[in-house]
Amino acid sequence: MRGELGDPAPRMGAEHDLLRRKLRALFDEGLAAAQPGAAVRAALASDGRGLPGPGGRRVIIAVGLAAAAMAEAALEVLGPCEALVITDRANLRQIAGARVMEAGYPNPDAAAVRASEAAMATLARLGPEDRVLLMLSAGAEAMLTLPAEGISLAEKRVALDLLRASGASRWDMMLVAQHLSAIKAGGFARAALPARVTTLLLSDDTAAALGEIAGGPLSAPLGGRETARALLELRNLWNWMPATVRARLLAPEPELPELPTEERLVVGSNLQAVGAIAVRGARAYGRPLIGDADEVAHELRAAISAALPGEPMVFGGRIELMAIPMAQDRDGDDPESWEALPDDSDEAGGTATLTRARRRGLLAGAPLHQLALSFALQARDRRLPGPWALLLATTSGGARGSAAAGGALIDSGLVGRITSAGFDWPDCLEHQDPQDLLRRAGALFEIAPTGTSVGDLAIFLRA
């Protein structure tokens, strides 16, 4: 068994260590600037946003990985009021004056259903002078989970698993999921009537359509039931849907009250982290990076070629990575014979498709590590001047505290260390677990739980 990979050049290793330390310091600065509590305090302190009417109450409902920090900040600014916090186990903690409930993430579970039922029960008690302050962060789509009447969570999961295995897009999966939910497609907003809702968003994708945020609890569905049926029929999935799902989508569209006007504000995004790093002299690259690992590595390398020695470059726009598609063994139109992807997405099929594309932030796990290896190899082949170091960090899954969620911190000595240890590059790229390979090379970037999702960054520095 191969062991850890050492740096064969001590002097170069010292330079790489210095570059890595500088990148870690820049990352910490960016992450500190994008903390959810500070974002909420700034938004609420500026104009008394979301004040209730005469005699009305204010209710806080915070959902997502950053829910605890956002709720604490809101209570600090607004004072005591009814507060419900729904978050994952890694970020679960007691908050004075708030009810805190656990919800499954990234996979919705029975706990998420119970927490969503508590949220809907809270809304049912409100009157016209009351005001709801809804705060959403990454993970809210999975944590706000309440199947429609007559459909179980297991039946809903079967429907979405089949869609995911078929290669359906995120939009298609969200549209179907909305019609199987009592809380999505505006269900939350309607349950709050006649109270009004003000929403504060912590988002790593400010370009996301409003109807897609957290699966659409405050917005009209992306399409009607007829459209959802057509999507399933187009993929030859209709006959494989649970009977309760088919019955739901065959039922006439219900007569629903008009969705109320909602006040919505993005209070935190990756732009804050980028701005803090730019203040330190970094050049910011704003274009999104989209494609598979090799394509994104190529664009990163092309952009980095313009960086001056000693001048950091930060990439904080949307980075959309796609892994190589998994094998698919289709026996006719029998979905049970398809090789489905691991169930690691959120309620609406998340952002996992057959190619496991992530729309928001850097994808934790294999694609991010593939990107690190691909960049290192391209940098060597294209003779990118060194020494250099590149930090690829994702905080979206950082709440789970895993090395896979943290990212990678590579340098210009990586290829040499791997080659000298006897690893064959073609074999590495095709068969070797990239996370394990980077771990052996000491190139994984491990972070503690961050409770936020707006620190997804790529930072480059050349000596």
GROMACS .gro file of N, CA, C and O in nm, residues 273-275 277-278 282-286 311-317 456-460:
model
   88
  273ALA      N    1  -1.729   3.761   0.022
  273ALA     CA    2  -1.600   3.695   0.043
  273ALA      C    3  -1.497   3.742  -0.060
  273ALA      O    4  -1.381   3.770  -0.026
  274VAL      N    5  -1.541   3.751  -0.184
  274VAL     CA    6  -1.451   3.796  -0.291
  274VAL      C    7  -1.403   3.938  -0.264
  274VAL      O    8  -1.285   3.971  -0.280
  275GLY      N    9  -1.495   4.023  -0.222
  275GLY     CA   10  -1.460   4.162  -0.195
  275GLY      C   11  -1.356   4.175  -0.085
  275GLY      O   12  -1.262   4.256  -0.095
  277ILE      N   13  -1.129   3.958  -0.004
  277ILE     CA   14  -1.000   3.912  -0.053
  277ILE      C   15  -0.942   4.013  -0.152
  277ILE      O   16  -0.821   4.036  -0.155
  278ALA      N   17  -1.029   4.076  -0.230
  278ALA     CA   18  -0.981   4.177  -0.325
  278ALA      C   19  -0.919   4.296  -0.253
  278ALA      O   20  -0.823   4.356  -0.302
  282ALA      N   21  -0.599   4.113  -0.415
  282ALA     CA   22  -0.627   4.006  -0.510
  282ALA      C   23  -0.704   4.059  -0.630
  282ALA      O   24  -0.781   4.154  -0.619
  283ARG      N   25  -0.681   3.997  -0.744
  283ARG     CA   26  -0.759   4.029  -0.864
  283ARG      C   27  -0.879   3.935  -0.869
  283ARG      O   28  -0.864   3.813  -0.856
  284ALA      N   29  -0.999   3.991  -0.882
  284ALA     CA   30  -1.122   3.910  -0.881
  284ALA      C   31  -1.160   3.872  -1.024
  284ALA      O   32  -1.155   3.955  -1.115
  285TYR      N   33  -1.198   3.748  -1.041
  285TYR     CA   34  -1.242   3.696  -1.169
  285TYR      C   35  -1.391   3.666  -1.155
  285TYR      O   36  -1.431   3.578  -1.077
  286GLY      N   37  -1.475   3.739  -1.227
  286GLY     CA   38  -1.618   3.733  -1.203
  286GLY      C   39  -1.697   3.636  -1.287
  286GLY      O   40  -1.810   3.604  -1.255
  311GLU      N   41   0.062   3.833  -0.686
  311GLU     CA   42  -0.074   3.888  -0.695
  311GLU      C   43  -0.175   3.773  -0.690
  311GLU      O   44  -0.187   3.696  -0.783
  312PRO      N   45  -0.250   3.761  -0.580
  312PRO     CA   46  -0.350   3.655  -0.573
  312PRO      C   47  -0.461   3.679  -0.675
  312PRO      O   48  -0.489   3.793  -0.713
  313MET      N   49  -0.523   3.573  -0.718
  313MET     CA   50  -0.641   3.582  -0.804
  313MET      C   51  -0.751   3.499  -0.738
  313MET      O   52  -0.728   3.384  -0.700
  314VAL      N   53  -0.870   3.558  -0.724
  314VAL     CA   54  -0.979   3.490  -0.656
  314VAL      C   55  -1.095   3.469  -0.753
  314VAL      O   56  -1.133   3.559  -0.828
  315PHE      N   57  -1.150   3.350  -0.750
  315PHE     CA   58  -1.265   3.314  -0.831
  315PHE      C   59  -1.380   3.286  -0.734
  315PHE      O   60  -1.377   3.189  -0.659
  316GLY      N   61  -1.479   3.370  -0.737
  316GLY     CA   62  -1.590   3.353  -0.642
  316GLY      C   63  -1.725   3.353  -0.707
  316GLY      O   64  -1.827   3.355  -0.639
  317GLY      N   65  -1.729   3.352  -0.841
  317GLY     CA   66  -1.858   3.341  -0.908
  317GLY      C   67  -1.906   3.197  -0.904
  317GLY      O   68  -1.846   3.111  -0.841
  456ASP      N   69  -1.755   2.947  -0.091
  456ASP     CA   70  -1.702   2.864  -0.198
  456ASP      C   71  -1.610   2.950  -0.286
  456ASP      O   72  -1.657   3.041  -0.353
  457LEU      N   73  -1.480   2.918  -0.283
  457LEU     CA   74  -1.383   3.004  -0.349
  457LEU      C   75  -1.273   2.923  -0.414
  457LEU      O   76  -1.243   2.811  -0.373
  458ALA      N   77  -1.214   2.979  -0.517
  458ALA     CA   78  -1.089   2.931  -0.573
  458ALA      C   79  -0.991   3.050  -0.566
  458ALA      O   80  -1.023   3.159  -0.613
  459ILE      N   81  -0.874   3.028  -0.505
  459ILE     CA   82  -0.775   3.135  -0.492
  459ILE      C   83  -0.639   3.083  -0.541
  459ILE      O   84  -0.596   2.975  -0.501
  460PHE      N   85  -0.576   3.161  -0.626
  460PHE     CA   86  -0.447   3.123  -0.684
  460PHE      C   87  -0.340   3.225  -0.646
  460PHE      O   88  -0.368   3.346  -0.639
   0.00000   0.00000   0.00000
